[in-house]
Amino acid sequence: MQDNLVGKTYFVKTFGCQMNLHDSERVSGLLESQGCIEVATPQEADIVVYMTCCVRENADTRLYGQVSAMVSAPPPPSGKRVIAIGGCIAQRDGERIRTHIPNANVVFGTSALSSVPDLLRQAFAADDKQILVDTQEQGRGFSTELPTHREQAFHAWVPIMTGCNNFCTYCIVPHVRGREKSRTFESIVAECKSLVGDGTREITLLGQNVNSYGRDLYGEPRFADLLRAVGQTGIERLRFTSSNPKDLTQDVIDAMAQTPCVMPHLHLAVQSGSTRILKAMNRSYTRDQYLQLAHDLKSAMPGLALTTDIIVGFPGEQEEDFEDTLSLVRKVGFSAAYTFIYSKRPGTPAAKIVDNTPHEVIQQRFDRLADLVAELAHNANQKDVGSVSEVLVEGTSKRSGTVMVGHSKKNQTVHFEVPQGHEASELVGKIVDVSVTEARTWYLSGEVLGDPR
């Protein structure tokens, strides 16, 4: 039984946030350490792993649809396929997953990644009707202690903490990821140094609320100190997510401005421009405080690209609340925004609020906001026409093998033709200077100047 994973093929499908992407890389690393082989489609795989998200209802729906579709898929050459459900839905539902996904074999929670190989071994040896579940939270280390299979050699996700203490009234994350738990300062810096030594050029520090990093270990947040320390490891590009405005202090802003490798882009979720709605969301800041933060950030880092998340249709939202959101978006001048219609999540306080706002009204508001966000994104990109953008190349466009795609320092998507004398494959992971000749709403285009580096 110890070796019954050797030679098994696997496929991992990830839903949701960057933390899930990181966890998927760890699951892949674990499977490969057991002798498993990655394949390109779930139909080819002996092991199909779904890393799930339960922040919005459509994530549940997509999961149920994709896993149910596997019922009619032909069996793999080995004769048996094991389906494993991990991530936040797995942590939330546990054995109840069988109600919606009767063909699931294994369920593992957000803290149970290390148990995946043993669960899979048991599943291959067990009756197909048996479901094996591990959602234990206590006594587990960080997933960073596990093997990894990174999708991009030049970029690495580095979790600095897990969990969240904020309990926004619409959010399920604290219930499935637990309370805040920080890694030690030294372990994070050591991992980043190791990554730099392995050739990593960009690191993204991860946490549900990175600004409160270290409070549980050191009595007060140490995120500003951490930014400066990671900035001294030799990493070329440093990003981080997510940030809660209530904990974004001046010392963090100063650290961002004074650490050259910190990229001039910040994703700072506002969720609403109405102080009344923010209070109902338990966001712990006001409209004016957010506007002041945006001003302080842009003053400290001229040219900073600020992006955000916004929820439309939170229970009780009135037209004047929505107008407050529109005016805040205009005043801040976001470079981009992820906009969502409120999704009721069972188990959260907001799910108990009765709201009779017609869906058509909420949809109309959403469309108005989306139009404004697109207009601002287009205007922000126009400012870069004629400039030179430093781009980290990630691969080829889905539409053309001769068009490369990467991201600028401001996290804009940038397209350019493979320069003469170069092959597409040799450019991946390189940094190129792109003279921007065209700006669309969601991307820039241009021509490469000089040699890749």
Short mmCIF file of N, CA and C in Angstrom, two decimals, residues 172-310:
data_model
loop_
_atom_site.label_atom_id
_atom_site.label_comp_id
_atom_site.label_asym_id
_atom_site.label_seq_id
_atom_site.Cartn_x
_atom_site.Cartn_y
_atom_site.Cartn_z
N ILE A 172 -17.05 34.43 4.73
CA ILE A 172 -16.96 33.10 5.31
C ILE A 172 -15.53 32.70 5.68
N VAL A 173 -14.53 33.49 5.22
CA VAL A 173 -13.13 33.09 5.34
C VAL A 173 -12.70 32.78 6.78
N PRO A 174 -13.01 33.62 7.78
CA PRO A 174 -12.57 33.28 9.14
C PRO A 174 -13.13 31.95 9.64
N HIS A 175 -14.28 31.56 9.10
CA HIS A 175 -14.91 30.31 9.54
C HIS A 175 -14.26 29.08 8.91
N VAL A 176 -13.59 29.25 7.76
CA VAL A 176 -12.98 28.10 7.08
C VAL A 176 -11.45 28.14 7.11
N ARG A 177 -10.86 29.31 7.34
CA ARG A 177 -9.41 29.43 7.44
C ARG A 177 -8.94 29.63 8.88
N GLY A 178 -9.89 29.89 9.79
CA GLY A 178 -9.53 30.04 11.19
C GLY A 178 -9.03 31.44 11.53
N ARG A 179 -8.56 31.56 12.78
CA ARG A 179 -8.05 32.84 13.26
C ARG A 179 -6.63 33.07 12.75
N GLU A 180 -6.18 34.32 12.86
CA GLU A 180 -4.85 34.68 12.35
C GLU A 180 -3.75 33.89 13.05
N LYS A 181 -2.85 33.37 12.24
CA LYS A 181 -1.68 32.65 12.75
C LYS A 181 -0.50 33.01 11.86
N SER A 182 0.47 33.69 12.45
CA SER A 182 1.62 34.18 11.68
C SER A 182 2.78 33.20 11.72
N ARG A 183 3.48 33.13 10.60
CA ARG A 183 4.77 32.42 10.59
C ARG A 183 5.81 33.29 11.27
N THR A 184 6.90 32.69 11.72
CA THR A 184 7.95 33.50 12.34
C THR A 184 8.63 34.37 11.29
N PHE A 185 9.06 35.53 11.74
CA PHE A 185 9.75 36.49 10.89
C PHE A 185 10.94 35.83 10.18
N GLU A 186 11.72 35.09 10.98
CA GLU A 186 12.95 34.48 10.46
C GLU A 186 12.66 33.43 9.39
N SER A 187 11.59 32.64 9.56
CA SER A 187 11.30 31.59 8.58
C SER A 187 10.88 32.18 7.24
N ILE A 188 10.16 33.30 7.27
CA ILE A 188 9.73 33.94 6.03
C ILE A 188 10.93 34.50 5.28
N VAL A 189 11.78 35.22 6.00
CA VAL A 189 12.96 35.82 5.36
C VAL A 189 13.87 34.73 4.81
N ALA A 190 14.04 33.64 5.57
CA ALA A 190 14.89 32.53 5.12
C ALA A 190 14.33 31.91 3.85
N GLU A 191 13.00 31.72 3.78
CA GLU A 191 12.40 31.15 2.57
C GLU A 191 12.62 32.07 1.38
N CYS A 192 12.46 33.38 1.59
CA CYS A 192 12.65 34.32 0.48
C CYS A 192 14.10 34.33 0.00
N LYS A 193 15.04 34.25 0.93
CA LYS A 193 16.45 34.16 0.53
C LYS A 193 16.71 32.91 -0.29
N SER A 194 16.12 31.80 0.13
CA SER A 194 16.29 30.54 -0.60
C SER A 194 15.70 30.65 -2.00
N LEU A 195 14.54 31.27 -2.11
CA LEU A 195 13.90 31.44 -3.42
C LEU A 195 14.76 32.30 -4.34
N VAL A 196 15.32 33.36 -3.81
CA VAL A 196 16.20 34.21 -4.61
C VAL A 196 17.40 33.41 -5.10
N GLY A 197 17.94 32.59 -4.21
CA GLY A 197 19.07 31.75 -4.58
C GLY A 197 18.74 30.76 -5.68
N ASP A 198 17.46 30.37 -5.76
CA ASP A 198 17.01 29.43 -6.79
C ASP A 198 16.61 30.13 -8.09
N GLY A 199 16.74 31.44 -8.14
CA GLY A 199 16.46 32.16 -9.37
C GLY A 199 15.10 32.85 -9.44
N THR A 200 14.36 32.85 -8.33
CA THR A 200 13.06 33.53 -8.32
C THR A 200 13.26 35.04 -8.46
N ARG A 201 12.46 35.65 -9.32
CA ARG A 201 12.61 37.09 -9.57
C ARG A 201 11.49 37.91 -8.94
N GLU A 202 10.36 37.27 -8.66
CA GLU A 202 9.23 38.00 -8.07
C GLU A 202 8.60 37.14 -6.98
N ILE A 203 8.33 37.76 -5.85
CA ILE A 203 7.68 37.10 -4.72
C ILE A 203 6.41 37.88 -4.37
N THR A 204 5.34 37.13 -4.10
CA THR A 204 4.13 37.73 -3.57
C THR A 204 3.90 37.19 -2.17
N LEU A 205 3.91 38.08 -1.18
CA LEU A 205 3.63 37.69 0.20
C LEU A 205 2.11 37.56 0.36
N LEU A 206 1.68 36.48 1.00
CA LEU A 206 0.25 36.17 1.08
C LEU A 206 -0.26 36.14 2.51
N GLY A 207 -1.48 36.62 2.66
CA GLY A 207 -2.21 36.51 3.92
C GLY A 207 -3.60 37.08 3.72
N GLN A 208 -4.56 36.66 4.55
CA GLN A 208 -5.90 37.23 4.44
C GLN A 208 -5.88 38.71 4.80
N ASN A 209 -4.95 39.11 5.69
CA ASN A 209 -4.77 40.51 6.05
C ASN A 209 -3.31 40.72 6.43
N VAL A 210 -2.46 40.92 5.42
CA VAL A 210 -1.02 40.97 5.66
C VAL A 210 -0.63 42.12 6.59
N ASN A 211 -1.43 43.19 6.64
CA ASN A 211 -1.06 44.34 7.45
C ASN A 211 -1.06 44.03 8.95
N SER A 212 -1.77 42.96 9.35
CA SER A 212 -1.76 42.60 10.77
C SER A 212 -0.75 41.49 11.06
N TYR A 213 0.13 41.20 10.09
CA TYR A 213 1.13 40.15 10.27
C TYR A 213 1.90 40.35 11.58
N GLY A 214 2.03 39.27 12.34
CA GLY A 214 2.88 39.26 13.52
C GLY A 214 2.21 39.67 14.81
N ARG A 215 0.98 40.17 14.74
CA ARG A 215 0.33 40.62 15.98
C ARG A 215 0.19 39.47 16.98
N ASP A 216 -0.12 38.28 16.48
CA ASP A 216 -0.31 37.13 17.37
C ASP A 216 0.99 36.63 17.96
N LEU A 217 2.11 36.84 17.26
CA LEU A 217 3.41 36.36 17.73
C LEU A 217 4.17 37.39 18.54
N TYR A 218 4.09 38.64 18.11
CA TYR A 218 4.96 39.67 18.67
C TYR A 218 4.23 40.76 19.44
N GLY A 219 2.90 40.65 19.52
CA GLY A 219 2.14 41.63 20.29
C GLY A 219 1.73 42.87 19.51
N GLU A 220 2.36 43.07 18.37
CA GLU A 220 2.01 44.18 17.48
C GLU A 220 2.40 43.79 16.06
N PRO A 221 1.73 44.39 15.06
CA PRO A 221 2.05 44.04 13.67
C PRO A 221 3.50 44.39 13.32
N ARG A 222 4.12 43.53 12.48
CA ARG A 222 5.50 43.76 12.04
C ARG A 222 5.61 43.70 10.52
N PHE A 223 4.51 44.02 9.84
CA PHE A 223 4.56 43.89 8.38
C PHE A 223 5.52 44.88 7.75
N ALA A 224 5.60 46.09 8.27
CA ALA A 224 6.54 47.07 7.72
C ALA A 224 7.97 46.55 7.84
N ASP A 225 8.30 45.99 9.01
CA ASP A 225 9.64 45.42 9.20
C ASP A 225 9.89 44.28 8.22
N LEU A 226 8.85 43.46 8.01
CA LEU A 226 9.00 42.32 7.11
C LEU A 226 9.24 42.77 5.67
N LEU A 227 8.52 43.79 5.23
CA LEU A 227 8.75 44.30 3.87
C LEU A 227 10.20 44.73 3.69
N ARG A 228 10.71 45.45 4.67
CA ARG A 228 12.09 45.93 4.57
C ARG A 228 13.08 44.76 4.57
N ALA A 229 12.83 43.76 5.41
CA ALA A 229 13.74 42.61 5.51
C ALA A 229 13.72 41.78 4.23
N VAL A 230 12.53 41.50 3.68
CA VAL A 230 12.46 40.74 2.44
C VAL A 230 13.07 41.55 1.30
N GLY A 231 12.91 42.87 1.37
CA GLY A 231 13.51 43.73 0.36
C GLY A 231 15.03 43.66 0.31
N GLN A 232 15.64 43.18 1.40
CA GLN A 232 17.10 43.07 1.46
C GLN A 232 17.61 41.70 1.06
N THR A 233 16.71 40.81 0.63
CA THR A 233 17.13 39.45 0.26
C THR A 233 17.69 39.38 -1.17
N GLY A 234 17.52 40.46 -1.94
CA GLY A 234 17.97 40.44 -3.32
C GLY A 234 16.85 40.19 -4.31
N ILE A 235 15.61 40.04 -3.82
CA ILE A 235 14.48 39.83 -4.74
C ILE A 235 14.29 41.08 -5.59
N GLU A 236 14.00 40.87 -6.88
CA GLU A 236 13.87 42.00 -7.80
C GLU A 236 12.50 42.66 -7.72
N ARG A 237 11.46 41.84 -7.52
CA ARG A 237 10.09 42.37 -7.47
C ARG A 237 9.38 41.78 -6.26
N LEU A 238 8.74 42.63 -5.50
CA LEU A 238 8.03 42.20 -4.30
C LEU A 238 6.61 42.76 -4.31
N ARG A 239 5.64 41.86 -4.18
CA ARG A 239 4.23 42.24 -4.09
C ARG A 239 3.63 41.61 -2.84
N PHE A 240 2.41 42.01 -2.49
CA PHE A 240 1.73 41.40 -1.35
C PHE A 240 0.23 41.57 -1.49
N THR A 241 -0.50 40.65 -0.88
CA THR A 241 -1.95 40.66 -0.87
C THR A 241 -2.42 39.68 0.21
N SER A 242 -3.52 39.98 0.92
CA SER A 242 -4.44 41.08 0.77
C SER A 242 -4.21 42.08 1.89
N SER A 243 -4.69 43.30 1.68
CA SER A 243 -4.54 44.36 2.67
C SER A 243 -5.91 44.85 3.12
N ASN A 244 -6.10 44.94 4.43
CA ASN A 244 -7.32 45.55 4.96
C ASN A 244 -7.01 47.00 5.30
N PRO A 245 -7.81 47.94 4.79
CA PRO A 245 -7.51 49.37 5.04
C PRO A 245 -7.39 49.73 6.51
N LYS A 246 -8.13 49.05 7.37
CA LYS A 246 -8.12 49.42 8.79
C LYS A 246 -6.75 49.21 9.43
N ASP A 247 -5.92 48.36 8.87
CA ASP A 247 -4.61 48.05 9.44
C ASP A 247 -3.45 48.57 8.60
N LEU A 248 -3.75 49.34 7.56
CA LEU A 248 -2.67 49.88 6.72
C LEU A 248 -2.18 51.18 7.35
N THR A 249 -1.07 51.08 8.07
CA THR A 249 -0.56 52.20 8.85
C THR A 249 0.51 52.98 8.08
N GLN A 250 0.87 54.14 8.62
CA GLN A 250 1.85 54.98 7.96
C GLN A 250 3.21 54.29 7.86
N ASP A 251 3.56 53.47 8.86
CA ASP A 251 4.86 52.80 8.77
C ASP A 251 4.91 51.79 7.63
N VAL A 252 3.75 51.18 7.31
CA VAL A 252 3.71 50.28 6.15
C VAL A 252 3.84 51.09 4.86
N ILE A 253 3.14 52.22 4.78
CA ILE A 253 3.26 53.09 3.60
C ILE A 253 4.70 53.54 3.42
N ASP A 254 5.36 53.92 4.52
CA ASP A 254 6.76 54.35 4.44
C ASP A 254 7.65 53.20 3.96
N ALA A 255 7.40 51.99 4.48
CA ALA A 255 8.21 50.84 4.07
C ALA A 255 8.02 50.55 2.59
N MET A 256 6.80 50.66 2.09
CA MET A 256 6.55 50.47 0.66
C MET A 256 7.34 51.48 -0.16
N ALA A 257 7.27 52.73 0.25
CA ALA A 257 7.93 53.79 -0.51
C ALA A 257 9.45 53.71 -0.45
N GLN A 258 9.96 53.18 0.65
CA GLN A 258 11.42 53.19 0.87
C GLN A 258 12.09 51.88 0.48
N THR A 259 11.32 50.89 0.05
CA THR A 259 11.88 49.59 -0.35
C THR A 259 11.79 49.48 -1.86
N PRO A 260 12.90 49.66 -2.58
CA PRO A 260 12.84 49.77 -4.05
C PRO A 260 12.18 48.60 -4.76
N CYS A 261 12.30 47.38 -4.22
CA CYS A 261 11.74 46.23 -4.94
C CYS A 261 10.23 46.09 -4.76
N VAL A 262 9.62 46.83 -3.84
CA VAL A 262 8.17 46.79 -3.69
C VAL A 262 7.56 47.45 -4.91
N MET A 263 6.71 46.72 -5.61
CA MET A 263 6.14 47.20 -6.86
C MET A 263 5.13 48.33 -6.63
N PRO A 264 5.04 49.27 -7.57
CA PRO A 264 4.14 50.42 -7.42
C PRO A 264 2.68 50.07 -7.72
N HIS A 265 2.19 49.06 -7.04
CA HIS A 265 0.81 48.62 -7.20
C HIS A 265 0.32 48.09 -5.86
N LEU A 266 -0.89 48.47 -5.49
CA LEU A 266 -1.48 47.97 -4.25
C LEU A 266 -2.94 47.66 -4.49
N HIS A 267 -3.34 46.45 -4.08
CA HIS A 267 -4.75 46.08 -4.12
C HIS A 267 -5.31 46.28 -2.72
N LEU A 268 -6.21 47.25 -2.60
CA LEU A 268 -6.74 47.66 -1.30
C LEU A 268 -8.27 47.64 -1.37
N ALA A 269 -8.87 46.56 -0.91
CA ALA A 269 -10.32 46.37 -1.05
C ALA A 269 -11.08 47.41 -0.25
N VAL A 270 -11.99 48.12 -0.91
CA VAL A 270 -12.83 49.10 -0.22
C VAL A 270 -14.21 48.51 0.08
N GLN A 271 -14.74 47.70 -0.83
CA GLN A 271 -16.02 46.99 -0.73
C GLN A 271 -17.24 47.91 -0.88
N SER A 272 -17.21 49.11 -0.32
CA SER A 272 -18.30 50.07 -0.50
C SER A 272 -17.77 51.47 -0.25
N GLY A 273 -18.41 52.46 -0.88
CA GLY A 273 -18.04 53.86 -0.64
C GLY A 273 -18.95 54.54 0.36
N SER A 274 -19.86 53.77 0.96
CA SER A 274 -20.81 54.30 1.93
C SER A 274 -20.38 53.94 3.34
N THR A 275 -20.20 54.93 4.19
CA THR A 275 -19.83 54.66 5.58
C THR A 275 -20.89 53.82 6.28
N ARG A 276 -22.15 54.07 5.97
CA ARG A 276 -23.23 53.29 6.58
C ARG A 276 -23.12 51.81 6.23
N ILE A 277 -22.87 51.53 4.96
CA ILE A 277 -22.74 50.14 4.53
C ILE A 277 -21.45 49.53 5.06
N LEU A 278 -20.37 50.29 5.09
CA LEU A 278 -19.11 49.78 5.65
C LEU A 278 -19.30 49.35 7.10
N LYS A 279 -20.06 50.12 7.86
CA LYS A 279 -20.33 49.75 9.25
C LYS A 279 -21.14 48.46 9.30
N ALA A 280 -22.14 48.33 8.42
CA ALA A 280 -22.94 47.10 8.38
C ALA A 280 -22.09 45.90 7.97
N MET A 281 -21.05 46.14 7.18
CA MET A 281 -20.13 45.09 6.76
C MET A 281 -19.10 44.75 7.83
N ASN A 282 -19.02 45.58 8.89
CA ASN A 282 -18.00 45.44 9.93
C ASN A 282 -16.59 45.61 9.36
N ARG A 283 -16.45 46.60 8.50
CA ARG A 283 -15.14 46.84 7.88
C ARG A 283 -14.22 47.71 8.74
N SER A 284 -14.75 48.40 9.75
CA SER A 284 -13.94 49.12 10.75
C SER A 284 -13.17 50.31 10.20
N TYR A 285 -13.62 50.89 9.11
CA TYR A 285 -13.11 52.17 8.64
C TYR A 285 -14.25 52.89 7.95
N THR A 286 -14.07 54.18 7.75
CA THR A 286 -15.11 54.98 7.10
C THR A 286 -14.70 55.33 5.68
N ARG A 287 -15.64 55.88 4.97
CA ARG A 287 -15.37 56.38 3.62
C ARG A 287 -14.23 57.40 3.65
N ASP A 288 -14.30 58.35 4.57
CA ASP A 288 -13.28 59.40 4.64
C ASP A 288 -11.91 58.83 4.99
N GLN A 289 -11.87 57.84 5.86
CA GLN A 289 -10.58 57.23 6.21
C GLN A 289 -9.97 56.53 5.00
N TYR A 290 -10.80 55.87 4.19
CA TYR A 290 -10.27 55.23 2.99
C TYR A 290 -9.74 56.27 2.02
N LEU A 291 -10.48 57.34 1.81
CA LEU A 291 -10.03 58.40 0.91
C LEU A 291 -8.71 59.00 1.38
N GLN A 292 -8.56 59.17 2.70
CA GLN A 292 -7.30 59.70 3.24
C GLN A 292 -6.15 58.72 2.99
N LEU A 293 -6.43 57.43 3.17
CA LEU A 293 -5.41 56.40 2.90
C LEU A 293 -4.95 56.46 1.45
N ALA A 294 -5.91 56.55 0.53
CA ALA A 294 -5.57 56.61 -0.90
C ALA A 294 -4.71 57.83 -1.18
N HIS A 295 -5.06 58.95 -0.55
CA HIS A 295 -4.26 60.18 -0.73
C HIS A 295 -2.85 59.99 -0.19
N ASP A 296 -2.73 59.41 1.00
CA ASP A 296 -1.41 59.21 1.61
C ASP A 296 -0.55 58.26 0.77
N LEU A 297 -1.16 57.21 0.26
CA LEU A 297 -0.43 56.25 -0.57
C LEU A 297 0.11 56.90 -1.84
N LYS A 298 -0.74 57.64 -2.52
CA LYS A 298 -0.33 58.26 -3.79
C LYS A 298 0.64 59.41 -3.56
N SER A 299 0.57 60.04 -2.39
CA SER A 299 1.54 61.09 -2.07
C SER A 299 2.91 60.49 -1.81
N ALA A 300 2.92 59.35 -1.13
CA ALA A 300 4.20 58.69 -0.81
C ALA A 300 4.80 58.02 -2.03
N MET A 301 3.94 57.55 -2.95
CA MET A 301 4.41 56.82 -4.14
C MET A 301 3.70 57.35 -5.38
N PRO A 302 4.14 58.48 -5.90
CA PRO A 302 3.52 59.03 -7.10
C PRO A 302 3.54 58.01 -8.23
N GLY A 303 2.42 57.86 -8.92
CA GLY A 303 2.34 56.88 -9.99
C GLY A 303 1.85 55.53 -9.53
N LEU A 304 1.57 55.37 -8.23
CA LEU A 304 1.07 54.11 -7.71
C LEU A 304 -0.24 53.72 -8.39
N ALA A 305 -0.34 52.45 -8.81
CA ALA A 305 -1.59 51.92 -9.34
C ALA A 305 -2.37 51.30 -8.19
N LEU A 306 -3.54 51.85 -7.92
CA LEU A 306 -4.36 51.36 -6.83
C LEU A 306 -5.56 50.62 -7.41
N THR A 307 -5.74 49.37 -6.98
CA THR A 307 -6.87 48.56 -7.43
C THR A 307 -7.67 48.13 -6.21
N THR A 308 -8.88 47.62 -6.44
CA THR A 308 -9.76 47.36 -5.30
C THR A 308 -10.79 46.28 -5.59
N ASP A 309 -11.56 45.91 -4.56
CA ASP A 309 -12.74 45.05 -4.66
C ASP A 309 -13.95 45.86 -4.22
N ILE A 310 -15.08 45.66 -4.89
CA ILE A 310 -16.31 46.36 -4.53
C ILE A 310 -17.49 45.40 -4.63
#
